PDB file of C-alpha atoms in Angstrom:
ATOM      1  CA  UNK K 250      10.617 -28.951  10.383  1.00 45.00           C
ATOM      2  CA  UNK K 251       7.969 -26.443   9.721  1.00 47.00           C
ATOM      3  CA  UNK K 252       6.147 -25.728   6.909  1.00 42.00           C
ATOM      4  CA  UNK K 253       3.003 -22.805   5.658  1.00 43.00           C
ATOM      5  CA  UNK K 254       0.909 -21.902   2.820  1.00 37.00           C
ATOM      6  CA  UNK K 255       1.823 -19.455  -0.180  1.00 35.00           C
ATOM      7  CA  UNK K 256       2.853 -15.941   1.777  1.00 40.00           C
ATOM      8  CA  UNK K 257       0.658 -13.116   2.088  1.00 38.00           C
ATOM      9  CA  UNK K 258       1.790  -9.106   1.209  1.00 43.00           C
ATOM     10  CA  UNK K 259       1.577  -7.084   4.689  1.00 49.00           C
ATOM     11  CA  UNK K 260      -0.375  -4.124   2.835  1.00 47.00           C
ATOM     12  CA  UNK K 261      -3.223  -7.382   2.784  1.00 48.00           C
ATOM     13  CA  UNK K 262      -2.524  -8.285   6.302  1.00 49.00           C
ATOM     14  CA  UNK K 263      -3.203  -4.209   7.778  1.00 50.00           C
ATOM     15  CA  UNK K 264      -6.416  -3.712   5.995  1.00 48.00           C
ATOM     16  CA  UNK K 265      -5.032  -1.360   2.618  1.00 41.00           C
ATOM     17  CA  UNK K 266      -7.065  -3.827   0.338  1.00 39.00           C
ATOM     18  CA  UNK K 267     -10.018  -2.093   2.139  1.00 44.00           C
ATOM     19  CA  UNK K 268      -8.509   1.134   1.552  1.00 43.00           C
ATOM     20  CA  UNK K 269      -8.155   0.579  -2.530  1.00 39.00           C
ATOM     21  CA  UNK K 270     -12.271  -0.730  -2.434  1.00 40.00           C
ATOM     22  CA  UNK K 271     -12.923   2.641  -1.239  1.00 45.00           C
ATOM     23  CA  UNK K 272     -10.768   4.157  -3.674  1.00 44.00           C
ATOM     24  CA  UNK K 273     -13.532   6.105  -6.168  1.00 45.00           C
ATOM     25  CA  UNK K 274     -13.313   5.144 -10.311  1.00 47.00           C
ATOM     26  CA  UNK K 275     -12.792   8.470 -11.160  1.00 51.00           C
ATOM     27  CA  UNK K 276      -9.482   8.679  -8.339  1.00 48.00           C
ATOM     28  CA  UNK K 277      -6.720  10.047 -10.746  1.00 51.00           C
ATOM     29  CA  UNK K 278      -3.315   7.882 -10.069  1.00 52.00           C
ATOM     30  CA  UNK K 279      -0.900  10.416  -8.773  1.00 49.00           C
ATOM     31  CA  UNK K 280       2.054   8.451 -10.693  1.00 51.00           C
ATOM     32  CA  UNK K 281       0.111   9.995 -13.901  1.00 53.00           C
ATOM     33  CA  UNK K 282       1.506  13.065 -12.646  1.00 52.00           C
ATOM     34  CA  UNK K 283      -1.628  15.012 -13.601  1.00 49.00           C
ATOM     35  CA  UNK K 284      -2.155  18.580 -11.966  1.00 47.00           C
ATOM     36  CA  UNK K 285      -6.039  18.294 -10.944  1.00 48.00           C
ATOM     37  CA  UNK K 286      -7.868  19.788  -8.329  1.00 55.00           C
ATOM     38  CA  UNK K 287      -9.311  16.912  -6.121  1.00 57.00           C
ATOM     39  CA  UNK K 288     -12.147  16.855  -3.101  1.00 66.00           C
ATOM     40  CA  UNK K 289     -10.707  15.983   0.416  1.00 64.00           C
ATOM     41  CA  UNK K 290     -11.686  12.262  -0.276  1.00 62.00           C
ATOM     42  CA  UNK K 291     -10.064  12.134  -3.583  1.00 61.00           C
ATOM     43  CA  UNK K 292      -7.052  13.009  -1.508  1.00 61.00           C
ATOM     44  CA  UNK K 293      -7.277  10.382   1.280  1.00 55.00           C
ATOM     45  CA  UNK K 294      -8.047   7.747  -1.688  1.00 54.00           C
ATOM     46  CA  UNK K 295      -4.611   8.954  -3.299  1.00 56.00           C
ATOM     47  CA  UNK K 296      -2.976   8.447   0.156  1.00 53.00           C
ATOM     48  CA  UNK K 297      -4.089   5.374   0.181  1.00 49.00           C
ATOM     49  CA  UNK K 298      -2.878   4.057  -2.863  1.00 49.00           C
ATOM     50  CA  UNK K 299       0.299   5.609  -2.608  1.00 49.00           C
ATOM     51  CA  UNK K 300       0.460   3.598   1.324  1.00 47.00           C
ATOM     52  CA  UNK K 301      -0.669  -0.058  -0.616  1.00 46.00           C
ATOM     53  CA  UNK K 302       2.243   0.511  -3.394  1.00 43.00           C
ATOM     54  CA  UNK K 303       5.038   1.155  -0.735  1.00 45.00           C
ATOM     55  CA  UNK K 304       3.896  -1.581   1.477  1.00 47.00           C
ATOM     56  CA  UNK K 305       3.977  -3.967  -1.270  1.00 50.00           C
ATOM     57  CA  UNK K 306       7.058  -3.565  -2.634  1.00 67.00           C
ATOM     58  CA  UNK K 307       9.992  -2.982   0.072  1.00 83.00           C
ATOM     59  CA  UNK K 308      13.135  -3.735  -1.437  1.00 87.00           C
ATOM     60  CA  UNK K 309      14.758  -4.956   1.661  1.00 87.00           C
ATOM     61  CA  UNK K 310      12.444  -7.454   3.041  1.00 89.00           C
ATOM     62  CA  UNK K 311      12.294  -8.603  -1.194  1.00 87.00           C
ATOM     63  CA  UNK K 312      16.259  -9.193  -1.170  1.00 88.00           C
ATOM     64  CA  UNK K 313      15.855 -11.210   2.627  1.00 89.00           C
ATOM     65  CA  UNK K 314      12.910 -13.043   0.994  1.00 89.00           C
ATOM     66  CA  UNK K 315      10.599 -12.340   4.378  1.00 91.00           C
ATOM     67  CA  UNK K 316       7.754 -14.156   3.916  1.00 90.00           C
ATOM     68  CA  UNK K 317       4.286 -14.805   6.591  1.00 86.00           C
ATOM     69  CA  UNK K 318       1.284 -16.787   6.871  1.00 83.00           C
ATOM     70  CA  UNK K 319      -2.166 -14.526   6.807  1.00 78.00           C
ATOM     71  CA  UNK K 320      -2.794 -13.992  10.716  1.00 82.00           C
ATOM     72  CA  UNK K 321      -6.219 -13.021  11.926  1.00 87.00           C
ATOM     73  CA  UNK K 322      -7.702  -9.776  13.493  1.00 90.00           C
ATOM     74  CA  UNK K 323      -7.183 -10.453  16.847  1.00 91.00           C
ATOM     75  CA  UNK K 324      -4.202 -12.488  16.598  1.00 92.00           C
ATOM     76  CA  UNK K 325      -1.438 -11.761  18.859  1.00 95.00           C
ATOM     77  CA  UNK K 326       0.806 -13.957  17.603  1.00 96.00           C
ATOM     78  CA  UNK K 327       2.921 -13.073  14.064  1.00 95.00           C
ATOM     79  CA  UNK K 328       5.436 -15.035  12.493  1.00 95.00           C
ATOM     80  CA  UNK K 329       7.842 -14.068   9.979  1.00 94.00           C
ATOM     81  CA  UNK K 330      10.138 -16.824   7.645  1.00 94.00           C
ATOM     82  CA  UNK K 331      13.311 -15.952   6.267  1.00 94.00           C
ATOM     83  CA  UNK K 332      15.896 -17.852   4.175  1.00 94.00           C
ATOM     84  CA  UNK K 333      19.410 -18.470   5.291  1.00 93.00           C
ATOM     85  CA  UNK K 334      21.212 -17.372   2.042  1.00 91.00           C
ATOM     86  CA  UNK K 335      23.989 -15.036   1.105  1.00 91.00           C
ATOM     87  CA  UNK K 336      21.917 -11.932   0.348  1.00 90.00           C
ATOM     88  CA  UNK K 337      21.611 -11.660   4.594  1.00 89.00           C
ATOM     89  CA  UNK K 338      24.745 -13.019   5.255  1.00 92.00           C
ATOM     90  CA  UNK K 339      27.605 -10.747   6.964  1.00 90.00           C
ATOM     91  CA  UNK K 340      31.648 -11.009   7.369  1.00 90.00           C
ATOM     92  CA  UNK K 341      31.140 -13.855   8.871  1.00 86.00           C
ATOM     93  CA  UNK K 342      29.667 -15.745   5.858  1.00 86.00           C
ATOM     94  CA  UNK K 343      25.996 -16.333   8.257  1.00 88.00           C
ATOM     95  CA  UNK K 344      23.416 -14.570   9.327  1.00 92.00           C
ATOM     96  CA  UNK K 345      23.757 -10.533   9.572  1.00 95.00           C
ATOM     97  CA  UNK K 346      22.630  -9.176  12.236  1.00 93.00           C
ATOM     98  CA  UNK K 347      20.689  -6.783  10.818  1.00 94.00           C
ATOM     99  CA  UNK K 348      18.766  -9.004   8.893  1.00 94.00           C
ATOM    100  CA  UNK K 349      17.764 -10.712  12.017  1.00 95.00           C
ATOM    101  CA  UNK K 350      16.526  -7.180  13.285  1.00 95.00           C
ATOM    102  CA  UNK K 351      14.968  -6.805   9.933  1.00 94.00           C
ATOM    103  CA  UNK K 352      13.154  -9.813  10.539  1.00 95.00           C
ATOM    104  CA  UNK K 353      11.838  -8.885  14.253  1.00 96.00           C
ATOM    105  CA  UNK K 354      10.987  -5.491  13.566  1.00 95.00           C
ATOM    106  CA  UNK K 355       8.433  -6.868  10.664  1.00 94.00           C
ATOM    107  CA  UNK K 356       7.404  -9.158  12.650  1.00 95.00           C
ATOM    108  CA  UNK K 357       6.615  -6.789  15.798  1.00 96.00           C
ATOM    109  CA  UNK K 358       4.705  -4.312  12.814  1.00 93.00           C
ATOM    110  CA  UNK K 359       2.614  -7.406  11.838  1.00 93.00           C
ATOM    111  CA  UNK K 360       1.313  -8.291  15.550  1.00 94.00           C
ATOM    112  CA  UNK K 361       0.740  -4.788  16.285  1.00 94.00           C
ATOM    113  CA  UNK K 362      -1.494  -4.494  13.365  1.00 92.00           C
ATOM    114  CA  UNK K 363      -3.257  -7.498  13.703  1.00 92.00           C
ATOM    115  CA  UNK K 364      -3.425  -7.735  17.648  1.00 92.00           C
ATOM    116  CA  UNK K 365      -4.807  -4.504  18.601  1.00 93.00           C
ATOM    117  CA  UNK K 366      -7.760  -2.492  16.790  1.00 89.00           C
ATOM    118  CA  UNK K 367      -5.091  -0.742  14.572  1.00 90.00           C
ATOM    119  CA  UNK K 368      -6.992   1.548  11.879  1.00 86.00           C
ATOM    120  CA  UNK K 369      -5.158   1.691   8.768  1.00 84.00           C
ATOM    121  CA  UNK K 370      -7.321   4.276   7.163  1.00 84.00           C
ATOM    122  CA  UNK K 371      -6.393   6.139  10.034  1.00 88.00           C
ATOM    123  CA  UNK K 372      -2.899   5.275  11.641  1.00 90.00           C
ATOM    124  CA  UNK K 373       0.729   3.980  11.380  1.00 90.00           C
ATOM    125  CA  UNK K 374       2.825   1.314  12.969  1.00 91.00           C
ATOM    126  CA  UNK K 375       6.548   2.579  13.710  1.00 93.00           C
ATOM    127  CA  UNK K 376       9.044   1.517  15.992  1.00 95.00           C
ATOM    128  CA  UNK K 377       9.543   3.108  18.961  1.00 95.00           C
ATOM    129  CA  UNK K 378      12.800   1.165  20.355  1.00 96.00           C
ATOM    130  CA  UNK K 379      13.930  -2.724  20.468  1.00 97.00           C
ATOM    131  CA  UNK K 380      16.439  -4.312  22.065  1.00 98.00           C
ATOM    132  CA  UNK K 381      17.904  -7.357  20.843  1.00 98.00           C
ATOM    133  CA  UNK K 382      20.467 -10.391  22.243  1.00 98.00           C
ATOM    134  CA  UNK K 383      22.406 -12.234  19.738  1.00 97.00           C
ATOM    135  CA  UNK K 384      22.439 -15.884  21.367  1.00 96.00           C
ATOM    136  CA  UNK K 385      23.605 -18.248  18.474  1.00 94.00           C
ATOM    137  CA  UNK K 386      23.518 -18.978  15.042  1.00 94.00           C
ATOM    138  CA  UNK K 387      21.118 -21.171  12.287  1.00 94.00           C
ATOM    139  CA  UNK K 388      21.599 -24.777  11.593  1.00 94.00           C
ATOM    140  CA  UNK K 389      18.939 -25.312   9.038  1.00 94.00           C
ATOM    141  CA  UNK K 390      17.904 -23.655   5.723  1.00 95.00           C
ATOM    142  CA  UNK K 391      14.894 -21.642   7.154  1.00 95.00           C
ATOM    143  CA  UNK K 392      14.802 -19.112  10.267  1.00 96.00           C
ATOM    144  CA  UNK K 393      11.580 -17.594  12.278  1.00 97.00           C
ATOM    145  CA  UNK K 394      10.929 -14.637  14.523  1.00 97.00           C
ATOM    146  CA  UNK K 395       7.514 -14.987  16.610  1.00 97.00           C
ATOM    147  CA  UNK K 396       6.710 -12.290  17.723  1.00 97.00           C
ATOM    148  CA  UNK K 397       3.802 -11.900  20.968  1.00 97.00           C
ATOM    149  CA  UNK K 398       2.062  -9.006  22.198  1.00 97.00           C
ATOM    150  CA  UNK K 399       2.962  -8.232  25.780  1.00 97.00           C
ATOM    151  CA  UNK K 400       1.293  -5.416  26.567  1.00 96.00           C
ATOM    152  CA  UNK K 401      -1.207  -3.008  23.848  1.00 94.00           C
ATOM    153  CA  UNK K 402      -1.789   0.300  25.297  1.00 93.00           C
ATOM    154  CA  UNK K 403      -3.664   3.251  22.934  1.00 91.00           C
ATOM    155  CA  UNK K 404      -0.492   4.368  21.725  1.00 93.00           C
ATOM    156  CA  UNK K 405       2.450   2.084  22.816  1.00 96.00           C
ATOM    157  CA  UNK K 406       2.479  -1.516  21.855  1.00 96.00           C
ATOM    158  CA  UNK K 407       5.207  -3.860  23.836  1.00 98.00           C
ATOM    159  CA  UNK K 408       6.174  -6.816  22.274  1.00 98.00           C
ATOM    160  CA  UNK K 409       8.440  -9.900  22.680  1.00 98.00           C
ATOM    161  CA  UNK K 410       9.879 -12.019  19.614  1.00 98.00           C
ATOM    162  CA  UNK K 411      12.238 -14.819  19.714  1.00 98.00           C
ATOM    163  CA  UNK K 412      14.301 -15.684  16.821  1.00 98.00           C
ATOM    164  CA  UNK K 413      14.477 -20.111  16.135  1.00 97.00           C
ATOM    165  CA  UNK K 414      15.506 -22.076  13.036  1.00 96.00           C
ATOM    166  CA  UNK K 415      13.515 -25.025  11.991  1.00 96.00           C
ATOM    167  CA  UNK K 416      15.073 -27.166  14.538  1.00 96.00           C
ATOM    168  CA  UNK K 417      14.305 -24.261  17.578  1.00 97.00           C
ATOM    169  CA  UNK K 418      17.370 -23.855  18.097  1.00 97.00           C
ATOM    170  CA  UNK K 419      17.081 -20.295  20.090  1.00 98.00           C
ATOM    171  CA  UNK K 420      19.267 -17.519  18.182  1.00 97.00           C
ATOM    172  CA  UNK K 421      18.002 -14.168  19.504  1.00 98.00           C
ATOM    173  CA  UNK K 422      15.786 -12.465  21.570  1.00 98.00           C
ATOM    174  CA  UNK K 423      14.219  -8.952  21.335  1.00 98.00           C
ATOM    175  CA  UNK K 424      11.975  -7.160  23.017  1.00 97.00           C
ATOM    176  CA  UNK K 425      10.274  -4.044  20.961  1.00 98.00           C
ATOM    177  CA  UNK K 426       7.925  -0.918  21.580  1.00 97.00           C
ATOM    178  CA  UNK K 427       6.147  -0.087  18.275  1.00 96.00           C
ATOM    179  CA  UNK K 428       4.002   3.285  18.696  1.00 95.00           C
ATOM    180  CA  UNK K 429       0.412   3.784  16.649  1.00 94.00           C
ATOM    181  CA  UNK K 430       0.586   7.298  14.735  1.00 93.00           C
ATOM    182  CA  UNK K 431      -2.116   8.835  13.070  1.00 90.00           C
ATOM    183  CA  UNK K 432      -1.808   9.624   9.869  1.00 86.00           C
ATOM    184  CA  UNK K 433      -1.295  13.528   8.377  1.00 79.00           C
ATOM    185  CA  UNK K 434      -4.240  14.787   6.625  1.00 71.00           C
ATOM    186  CA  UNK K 435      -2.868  15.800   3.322  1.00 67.00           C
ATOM    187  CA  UNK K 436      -1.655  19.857   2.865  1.00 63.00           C
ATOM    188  CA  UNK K 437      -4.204  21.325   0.177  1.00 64.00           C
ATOM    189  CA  UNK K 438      -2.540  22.297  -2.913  1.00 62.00           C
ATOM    190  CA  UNK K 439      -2.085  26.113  -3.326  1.00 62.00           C
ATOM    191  CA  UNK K 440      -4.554  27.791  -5.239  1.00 57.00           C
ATOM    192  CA  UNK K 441      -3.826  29.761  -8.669  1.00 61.00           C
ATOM    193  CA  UNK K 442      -4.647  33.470  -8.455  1.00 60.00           C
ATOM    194  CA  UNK K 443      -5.114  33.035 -12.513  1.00 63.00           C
ATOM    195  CA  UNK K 444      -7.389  30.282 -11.748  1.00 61.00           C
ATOM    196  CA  UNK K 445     -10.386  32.403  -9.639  1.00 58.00           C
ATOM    197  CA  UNK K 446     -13.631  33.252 -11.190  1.00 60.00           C
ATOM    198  CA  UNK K 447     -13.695  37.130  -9.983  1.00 61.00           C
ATOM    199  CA  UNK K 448     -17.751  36.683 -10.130  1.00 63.00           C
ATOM    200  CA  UNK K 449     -17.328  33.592  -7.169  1.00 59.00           C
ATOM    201  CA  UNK K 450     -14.104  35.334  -5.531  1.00 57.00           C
ATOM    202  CA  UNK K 451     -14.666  36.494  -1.682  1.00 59.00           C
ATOM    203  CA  UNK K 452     -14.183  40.424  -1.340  1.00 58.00           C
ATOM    204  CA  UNK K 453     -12.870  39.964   2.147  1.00 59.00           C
ATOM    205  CA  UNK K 454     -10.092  37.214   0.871  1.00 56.00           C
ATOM    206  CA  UNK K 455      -7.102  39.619   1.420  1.00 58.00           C
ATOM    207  CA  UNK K 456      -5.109  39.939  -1.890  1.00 58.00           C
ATOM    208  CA  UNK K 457      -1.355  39.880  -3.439  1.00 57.00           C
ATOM    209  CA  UNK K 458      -0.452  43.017  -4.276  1.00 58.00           C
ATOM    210  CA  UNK K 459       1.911  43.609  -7.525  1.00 55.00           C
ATOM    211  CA  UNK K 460       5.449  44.660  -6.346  1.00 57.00           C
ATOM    212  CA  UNK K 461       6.877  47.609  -8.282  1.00 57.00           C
ATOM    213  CA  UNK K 462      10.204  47.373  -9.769  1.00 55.00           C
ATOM    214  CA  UNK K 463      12.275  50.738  -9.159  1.00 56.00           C
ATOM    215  CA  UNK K 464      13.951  51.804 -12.518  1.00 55.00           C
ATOM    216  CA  UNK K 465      17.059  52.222 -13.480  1.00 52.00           C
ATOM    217  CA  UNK K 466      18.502  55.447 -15.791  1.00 53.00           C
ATOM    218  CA  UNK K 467      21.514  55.079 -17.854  1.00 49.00           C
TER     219      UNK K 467
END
């Protein structure tokens, strides 16, 4: 039987906790939904918290009730814990298999991110491909998917993850790509015309000229 400590959120595990420390006081939220012209940081620092929110709260691994022990930099090992109950269960009143895959491709996301020198301030984790064998199903109350680095190239990471119960008792097999991305610098808002001072305006900055409407007689 195995056991771990309490579980640890995955935007903790990548590094976004160092991402909301650089976060300036002044950084309006943009849930306040406030139109504000903000500096190239302020942006990134918006990113940021927008990235920490989503990784903390993903509805699907919250209905599976994934859970993980806090891995260290330089880990390449990741293990994820899931319950056998009936939220993942399919037709044939066990495990889905898409739950399983669920499981694994977390799993793979953690290792990558903790196994390789993974920037989060600067990059994203997706899967490229996986591949996975069905071979039986759980016996006990508790399933795992250990996942191991294989391979870690600059932008490819290969990856191999078994899926055991508490008894490992082997019930699949994958083997996964996940691919590093860097992250889109965010698209500068458009700029009011209404909103230049004419004395700071550039007299080369080409300008909008007014369309005329052609009248109509009666």
């Amino acid at each position: 039987m195995r056991s771990g400590p309490t579980p640890t959120r995955l935007a903790d595990l990548v590094g976004l906790e160092r991402e909301a420390a650089r976060v300036p006081e002044n950084t309006p939220d943009p849930a306040d939904g406030a139109a504000t012209s903000v500096t190239d940081d302020e942006a990134a620092a918006q990113a940021a918290i927008a990235r920490r929110a989503a990784a903390d709260s993903i509805p699907l691994h919250e209905l599976l009730g994934l859970s993980w022990d806090r891995p260290n930099k330089g880990d390449q090992v990741a293990t994820i814990r899931m319950p056998v109950r009936p939220e993942a269960f399919g037709f044939t009143a066990n495990l889905h298999g898409g739950a399983i895959a669920t499981m694994v491709d977390l799993a793979c996301a953690l290792v990558s991110a903790m196994g390789t020198d993974f920037d989060s301030e600067a990059e994203s984790i997706v899967t490229s491909d996986m591949h996975i064998r069905y071979l039986g199903t759980p016996r006990t109350a508790m399933v795992y998917a250990r996942a191991e680095i294989v391979r870690a190239g600059k932008t490819l990471i290969v990856i191999g993850c078994e899926v055991r119960d508490e008894n490992e008792h082997l019930l699949a097999t994958a083997d996964v790509s996940m691919m590093r991305v860097a992250i889109r610098k965010p698209v500068p808002a458009a700029v009011d015309p209404a909103a230049v001072d004419p004395a700071t305006a550039d007299p080369a900055a080409p300008t909008e000229q007014p369309t005329e409407t052609p009248s109509t007689r009666d």
